[in-house]
Amino acid sequence: MTNKKQDHALPGQSPGGKRQDLNLIGKPYRRVDGMAKVTGQTIFADDFVAPRMVHMKLVRSTVPHAEILRIDASIAEGMPGVLKILTGESMQNTFGILPVSQDEHPLCFDKVRFVGDPVVAVAALTEDQAANAAAAIEITYEPLATISSVDEAIKYSDPQIHDYADDGNLHKVVSMKFGNVEGAFENADVVLEDDCFFEGNTHLAMEQHATVAMAEADGKVTLYSSTQTPHYLHKALTRVLGIPATHIRVIAAPNGGGFGGKSDPFNHEICAAKMALELGRPVKICLTREEVFYCHRGRHPVQMYLKTGFTKEGIITGQHLKTALDGGAYGSYGVASTYYTGALQTVTYKIPSYQFDSIRAFTNKPPCGPKRGHGTPQPRFGWEVQLDKAAQKLGIDPAELRLKNLVEADTVTANYLKIGSIGLRKCIEAVIEGSGWKERFGKLPKGKGLGLACSAYLTGAGLPIYWNHMPHSGVQIKLDRSGGVAVFCGETEIGQGSDTVLAAIVAEILGIDLMDIRLCVADTDLTPVDLGSYSSRVTIMMGNAAIQAAERAKELIAGAVAEKLAVPKGRLAFAERRVFDVENPDVGMDWPDAVIAAESKNGTLGVTGSYSPPRSPGRYRGAGVGPSPCYSYSACVLEVDVDPETGMYEVEHVWMAHDVGQSINAASVMGQIEGSIYMGLGEATMEESAFRRLPKRMSNALVHKFPSLLEYKSPTFLDMPKMTTYVIEDPDPNGPFGAKEVGQGPLLPIMPALANAIFDAVGVRIDQIPIGPHMVKKAMDDLERGKAGRFGPGSFPPYEFGEPLNVPTPQEGGDGKATNNEARGLRPDRGTMTIKPLGGKKS
């Protein structure tokens, strides 16, 4: 394979002969293959032309599972504008977001695992030239059998998608028990068993993934990317490129939406950096919307089994939850996702004894990962629907049943999660009163219904992805004698308002205006590490680090001003860009003068702050998923109008109350709550990432049914109901100024609230998401025929979990450790899936 360079020009001219404006004039250089290198010489306008940015495209697999036999790029190499073609042999180190699943290659070189897996990267002068060259590359495959579902992953271990899986094609197997669950069911008056299913869906961020990589004259590379996790992307680049971390700089551009979809390191980012280093010039790639569907990392499809015991008074005695996740072709956050489908079940209602079993399957589909609420909306749907069924069976109002079982503040759950403040009672009371629940529930005309559901979510993960003892977030502040304040932090703005929160916290403590602050964020060279925008962690972790840094700056200035004014330091106030004596406000200094006084006393002014969450009491394997400095809470009532003849329905009103701890930016809080309602309604009513097999006479391909916005349906403005939002403030001592998360929690109760409202309207249960009108119609027809009046999945996939990890609960005197090893014994032999040979497949 050869690489044809075609961007030739005379010194100081573009390829078209036009003179270039050079930003390297006056800098020492030497010319090597058209690039400037540092020497003792000096560059002049007639000596050098700045390298022109080129465009990159990826060639993706057209088959879901196959060995790569041959890559023929001979035609593409000779096409106009083509500069470089990369294949997987040039980058053989693996990467991934979690240290336990480093299973991706930037470009596949031996095997592809889903339709859309990247195989070749092409760089050319224009995007069209790169696309044309990519289309000319021929790849010959030897098809392998395709694993398309959790059931197939359980049944067949050969071919194995990844050889590090826990059991055949089951990526992760989890089984853990807290307390005497069997005894809890024996002591219950009512035991309910339910099977539910939650289809996968995607993030649908407005901005597609995009990256620009720039090679520097000294062999370093800078990457600008729409990423939520610049720190972890930096780690992945270091691992794959094999160059020192200090030679790589990642700058996270403000994201046009993320929702978890940009929190992995991605193939295109690594390929862009490699291509820039190979060519010595800037490289840009912007994914098409179809490619974003292939990147995916969206909501896992999850089937659930819930068995829960209740006393006749409605008190929960215990629960056994099973979840089965379809993880797609790679690990991504999958190990964490698996645990998250069970970890937070206990932080809303008291569950004295609890067992959680889960499997995550590898399948030949785009990999799933974290989407808003990461792993918790699926079990929350099943749990809140089952609570509604329990209320009906026990003859208790659904709101009263929930109020009877609320967890208490400052307690530890059965699975060792520490509860801080909880404003859920106020949330429930707000939506009950606002919706007229007591007067209207169960009393509306046929076809009209109200549904209630609640939720909880963590405010930042208690542990970093790579376990260590370093801070989760850091902030540096530099104070300038002009009065300007520069704030440096690695936090990433993805539309959630973190930049504003950072500036507001510093301004509040120093008593200055927002316009006095200049931010430098999300730059791995210039800013202290922040682990990223995920798990609703930024406000609490960045915020606490910012408070510490600002308080240290305040202390330096107060000491100098107190000395200058001969006023006790404890009497000084910082407000309205002044530092003054609270007992005599006329005695004081303007902010710039106060900074000058402090710099005169202490020298150049710079301070730092950092934050690490408190340690969790859990010490068992898996205890690292679920702990948080505090938890947010939401309650929702949803009103629906269902056509009893057709099953068509319309959501008419949503009442949502969210316990935010303390609101820092009220407009952002309201926006996040209402944005969660919008996204939740999309998942509840229409959004799904479904797949289908092509006819076998054509291909063995397993393809996405909806890889574009023409087919993948999402609500528009016309689909949105009336919304009433209640911001409940119950400050938590672990949050900055008492603040808790608001970006993810309010999404969770929407889906079960809709299912419960449909039951109130027409008396049928829909145990599956999204809820289509045909499901409602089918359930109503069954009800008329004397059947159960239910639409949902069958039984949970059969799997022998073996002996669970046994952890005594705090109420049993446990210390957070397991009493046995996680040894589940040998697995039974699995089958081998075979396919009818189709011969080598070209794409």
PDB file of N, CA, C and O in Angstrom, residues 705-741:
ATOM      1  N   LYS A 705     -32.355  -0.907  12.498  1.00  0.00           N
ATOM      2  CA  LYS A 705     -33.581  -0.604  11.750  1.00  0.00           C
ATOM      3  C   LYS A 705     -33.741   0.884  11.494  1.00  0.00           C
ATOM      4  O   LYS A 705     -34.364   1.285  10.514  1.00  0.00           O
ATOM      5  N   PHE A 706     -33.184   1.713  12.375  1.00  0.00           N
ATOM      6  CA  PHE A 706     -33.468   3.143  12.289  1.00  0.00           C
ATOM      7  C   PHE A 706     -32.204   3.995  12.386  1.00  0.00           C
ATOM      8  O   PHE A 706     -32.083   4.826  13.289  1.00  0.00           O
ATOM      9  N   PRO A 707     -31.215   3.845  11.504  1.00  0.00           N
ATOM     10  CA  PRO A 707     -29.971   4.607  11.680  1.00  0.00           C
ATOM     11  C   PRO A 707     -30.016   6.006  11.075  1.00  0.00           C
ATOM     12  O   PRO A 707     -29.057   6.469  10.489  1.00  0.00           O
ATOM     13  N   SER A 708     -31.142   6.709  11.207  1.00  0.00           N
ATOM     14  CA  SER A 708     -31.223   8.091  10.734  1.00  0.00           C
ATOM     15  C   SER A 708     -32.394   8.763  11.428  1.00  0.00           C
ATOM     16  O   SER A 708     -33.268   8.102  11.993  1.00  0.00           O
ATOM     17  N   LEU A 709     -32.403  10.084  11.345  1.00  0.00           N
ATOM     18  CA  LEU A 709     -33.492  10.831  11.982  1.00  0.00           C
ATOM     19  C   LEU A 709     -34.781  10.768  11.172  1.00  0.00           C
ATOM     20  O   LEU A 709     -35.814  11.259  11.626  1.00  0.00           O
ATOM     21  N   LEU A 710     -34.732  10.197   9.974  1.00  0.00           N
ATOM     22  CA  LEU A 710     -35.971  10.008   9.208  1.00  0.00           C
ATOM     23  C   LEU A 710     -36.804   8.889   9.811  1.00  0.00           C
ATOM     24  O   LEU A 710     -38.043   8.948   9.785  1.00  0.00           O
ATOM     25  N   GLU A 711     -36.129   7.857  10.336  1.00  0.00           N
ATOM     26  CA  GLU A 711     -36.841   6.704  10.864  1.00  0.00           C
ATOM     27  C   GLU A 711     -36.891   6.667  12.392  1.00  0.00           C
ATOM     28  O   GLU A 711     -37.874   6.214  12.967  1.00  0.00           O
ATOM     29  N   TYR A 712     -35.810   7.099  13.042  1.00  0.00           N
ATOM     30  CA  TYR A 712     -35.778   7.072  14.503  1.00  0.00           C
ATOM     31  C   TYR A 712     -36.650   8.225  15.014  1.00  0.00           C
ATOM     32  O   TYR A 712     -36.333   9.396  14.822  1.00  0.00           O
ATOM     33  N   LYS A 713     -37.737   7.886  15.665  1.00  0.00           N
ATOM     34  CA  LYS A 713     -38.715   8.904  16.057  1.00  0.00           C
ATOM     35  C   LYS A 713     -38.406   9.475  17.430  1.00  0.00           C
ATOM     36  O   LYS A 713     -38.071   8.754  18.374  1.00  0.00           O
ATOM     37  N   SER A 714     -38.545  10.783  17.523  1.00  0.00           N
ATOM     38  CA  SER A 714     -38.344  11.499  18.774  1.00  0.00           C
ATOM     39  C   SER A 714     -39.389  12.610  18.851  1.00  0.00           C
ATOM     40  O   SER A 714     -39.809  13.140  17.814  1.00  0.00           O
ATOM     41  N   PRO A 715     -39.843  12.966  20.049  1.00  0.00           N
ATOM     42  CA  PRO A 715     -40.914  13.962  20.154  1.00  0.00           C
ATOM     43  C   PRO A 715     -40.519  15.313  19.569  1.00  0.00           C
ATOM     44  O   PRO A 715     -39.356  15.723  19.619  1.00  0.00           O
ATOM     45  N   THR A 716     -41.490  16.001  19.024  1.00  0.00           N
ATOM     46  CA  THR A 716     -41.331  17.377  18.573  1.00  0.00           C
ATOM     47  C   THR A 716     -42.038  18.297  19.568  1.00  0.00           C
ATOM     48  O   THR A 716     -42.644  17.846  20.542  1.00  0.00           O
ATOM     49  N   PHE A 717     -41.979  19.597  19.297  1.00  0.00           N
ATOM     50  CA  PHE A 717     -42.702  20.544  20.155  1.00  0.00           C
ATOM     51  C   PHE A 717     -44.193  20.204  20.208  1.00  0.00           C
ATOM     52  O   PHE A 717     -44.841  20.365  21.243  1.00  0.00           O
ATOM     53  N   LEU A 718     -44.727  19.724  19.096  1.00  0.00           N
ATOM     54  CA  LEU A 718     -46.161  19.441  19.031  1.00  0.00           C
ATOM     55  C   LEU A 718     -46.551  18.242  19.880  1.00  0.00           C
ATOM     56  O   LEU A 718     -47.731  18.065  20.204  1.00  0.00           O
ATOM     57  N   ASP A 719     -45.568  17.404  20.231  1.00  0.00           N
ATOM     58  CA  ASP A 719     -45.855  16.223  21.054  1.00  0.00           C
ATOM     59  C   ASP A 719     -45.765  16.511  22.547  1.00  0.00           C
ATOM     60  O   ASP A 719     -46.119  15.649  23.356  1.00  0.00           O
ATOM     61  N   MET A 720     -45.293  17.670  22.907  1.00  0.00           N
ATOM     62  CA  MET A 720     -45.051  17.944  24.318  1.00  0.00           C
ATOM     63  C   MET A 720     -46.317  18.377  25.038  1.00  0.00           C
ATOM     64  O   MET A 720     -47.085  19.200  24.538  1.00  0.00           O
ATOM     65  N   PRO A 721     -46.538  17.819  26.227  1.00  0.00           N
ATOM     66  CA  PRO A 721     -47.714  18.196  27.017  1.00  0.00           C
ATOM     67  C   PRO A 721     -47.446  19.443  27.850  1.00  0.00           C
ATOM     68  O   PRO A 721     -46.334  19.985  27.857  1.00  0.00           O
ATOM     69  N   LYS A 722     -48.435  19.859  28.565  1.00  0.00           N
ATOM     70  CA  LYS A 722     -48.254  20.915  29.564  1.00  0.00           C
ATOM     71  C   LYS A 722     -47.395  20.365  30.691  1.00  0.00           C
ATOM     72  O   LYS A 722     -47.548  19.218  31.107  1.00  0.00           O
ATOM     73  N   MET A 723     -46.473  21.187  31.180  1.00  0.00           N
ATOM     74  CA  MET A 723     -45.575  20.758  32.262  1.00  0.00           C
ATOM     75  C   MET A 723     -45.695  21.713  33.441  1.00  0.00           C
ATOM     76  O   MET A 723     -45.698  22.935  33.260  1.00  0.00           O
ATOM     77  N   THR A 724     -45.774  21.144  34.630  1.00  0.00           N
ATOM     78  CA  THR A 724     -45.741  21.917  35.870  1.00  0.00           C
ATOM     79  C   THR A 724     -44.572  21.402  36.698  1.00  0.00           C
ATOM     80  O   THR A 724     -44.516  20.214  37.022  1.00  0.00           O
ATOM     81  N   THR A 725     -43.641  22.286  37.010  1.00  0.00           N
ATOM     82  CA  THR A 725     -42.393  21.882  37.658  1.00  0.00           C
ATOM     83  C   THR A 725     -42.310  22.473  39.056  1.00  0.00           C
ATOM     84  O   THR A 725     -42.601  23.656  39.263  1.00  0.00           O
ATOM     85  N   TYR A 726     -41.887  21.636  39.998  1.00  0.00           N
ATOM     86  CA  TYR A 726     -41.695  22.065  41.388  1.00  0.00           C
ATOM     87  C   TYR A 726     -40.236  21.811  41.762  1.00  0.00           C
ATOM     88  O   TYR A 726     -39.757  20.672  41.679  1.00  0.00           O
ATOM     89  N   VAL A 727     -39.538  22.859  42.145  1.00  0.00           N
ATOM     90  CA  VAL A 727     -38.160  22.724  42.606  1.00  0.00           C
ATOM     91  C   VAL A 727     -38.185  22.634  44.128  1.00  0.00           C
ATOM     92  O   VAL A 727     -38.540  23.587  44.817  1.00  0.00           O
ATOM     93  N   ILE A 728     -37.832  21.453  44.642  1.00  0.00           N
ATOM     94  CA  ILE A 728     -37.846  21.208  46.086  1.00  0.00           C
ATOM     95  C   ILE A 728     -36.423  21.372  46.609  1.00  0.00           C
ATOM     96  O   ILE A 728     -35.494  20.705  46.137  1.00  0.00           O
ATOM     97  N   GLU A 729     -36.251  22.250  47.568  1.00  0.00           N
ATOM     98  CA  GLU A 729     -34.929  22.517  48.116  1.00  0.00           C
ATOM     99  C   GLU A 729     -34.807  21.918  49.519  1.00  0.00           C
ATOM    100  O   GLU A 729     -35.523  22.303  50.435  1.00  0.00           O
ATOM    101  N   ASP A 730     -33.915  20.955  49.621  1.00  0.00           N
ATOM    102  CA  ASP A 730     -33.608  20.286  50.887  1.00  0.00           C
ATOM    103  C   ASP A 730     -32.090  20.149  50.934  1.00  0.00           C
ATOM    104  O   ASP A 730     -31.538  19.108  50.596  1.00  0.00           O
ATOM    105  N   PRO A 731     -31.374  21.213  51.321  1.00  0.00           N
ATOM    106  CA  PRO A 731     -29.909  21.245  51.175  1.00  0.00           C
ATOM    107  C   PRO A 731     -29.213  20.058  51.818  1.00  0.00           C
ATOM    108  O   PRO A 731     -29.564  19.628  52.918  1.00  0.00           O
ATOM    109  N   ASP A 732     -28.229  19.541  51.096  1.00  0.00           N
ATOM    110  CA  ASP A 732     -27.442  18.420  51.599  1.00  0.00           C
ATOM    111  C   ASP A 732     -26.075  18.936  52.014  1.00  0.00           C
ATOM    112  O   ASP A 732     -25.423  19.660  51.255  1.00  0.00           O
ATOM    113  N   PRO A 733     -25.597  18.556  53.189  1.00  0.00           N
ATOM    114  CA  PRO A 733     -24.313  19.102  53.663  1.00  0.00           C
ATOM    115  C   PRO A 733     -23.125  18.717  52.788  1.00  0.00           C
ATOM    116  O   PRO A 733     -22.078  19.382  52.843  1.00  0.00           O
ATOM    117  N   ASN A 734     -23.246  17.683  51.977  1.00  0.00           N
ATOM    118  CA  ASN A 734     -22.129  17.285  51.117  1.00  0.00           C
ATOM    119  C   ASN A 734     -22.068  18.066  49.811  1.00  0.00           C
ATOM    120  O   ASN A 734     -21.071  17.981  49.082  1.00  0.00           O
ATOM    121  N   GLY A 735     -23.134  18.803  49.488  1.00  0.00           N
ATOM    122  CA  GLY A 735     -23.172  19.535  48.232  1.00  0.00           C
ATOM    123  C   GLY A 735     -22.675  20.954  48.370  1.00  0.00           C
ATOM    124  O   GLY A 735     -22.738  21.542  49.456  1.00  0.00           O
ATOM    125  N   PRO A 736     -22.163  21.557  47.300  1.00  0.00           N
ATOM    126  CA  PRO A 736     -21.755  22.963  47.346  1.00  0.00           C
ATOM    127  C   PRO A 736     -22.966  23.859  47.596  1.00  0.00           C
ATOM    128  O   PRO A 736     -23.908  23.859  46.808  1.00  0.00           O
ATOM    129  N   PHE A 737     -22.949  24.565  48.691  1.00  0.00           N
ATOM    130  CA  PHE A 737     -24.106  25.352  49.149  1.00  0.00           C
ATOM    131  C   PHE A 737     -25.332  24.457  49.344  1.00  0.00           C
ATOM    132  O   PHE A 737     -26.457  24.943  49.344  1.00  0.00           O
ATOM    133  N   GLY A 738     -25.146  23.156  49.452  1.00  0.00           N
ATOM    134  CA  GLY A 738     -26.260  22.223  49.640  1.00  0.00           C
ATOM    135  C   GLY A 738     -26.822  21.653  48.357  1.00  0.00           C
ATOM    136  O   GLY A 738     -27.811  20.909  48.395  1.00  0.00           O
ATOM    137  N   ALA A 739     -26.212  21.951  47.195  1.00  0.00           N
ATOM    138  CA  ALA A 739     -26.773  21.550  45.909  1.00  0.00           C
ATOM    139  C   ALA A 739     -26.615  20.053  45.656  1.00  0.00           C
ATOM    140  O   ALA A 739     -25.621  19.433  46.057  1.00  0.00           O
ATOM    141  N   LYS A 740     -27.598  19.476  44.961  1.00  0.00           N
ATOM    142  CA  LYS A 740     -27.550  18.096  44.486  1.00  0.00           C
ATOM    143  C   LYS A 740     -27.811  18.087  42.981  1.00  0.00           C
ATOM    144  O   LYS A 740     -28.036  19.124  42.371  1.00  0.00           O
ATOM    145  N   GLU A 741     -27.800  16.912  42.383  1.00  0.00           N
ATOM    146  CA  GLU A 741     -27.912  16.814  40.928  1.00  0.00           C
ATOM    147  C   GLU A 741     -29.324  17.122  40.449  1.00  0.00           C
ATOM    148  O   GLU A 741     -30.299  16.982  41.176  1.00  0.00           O
TER     149      GLU A 741
END
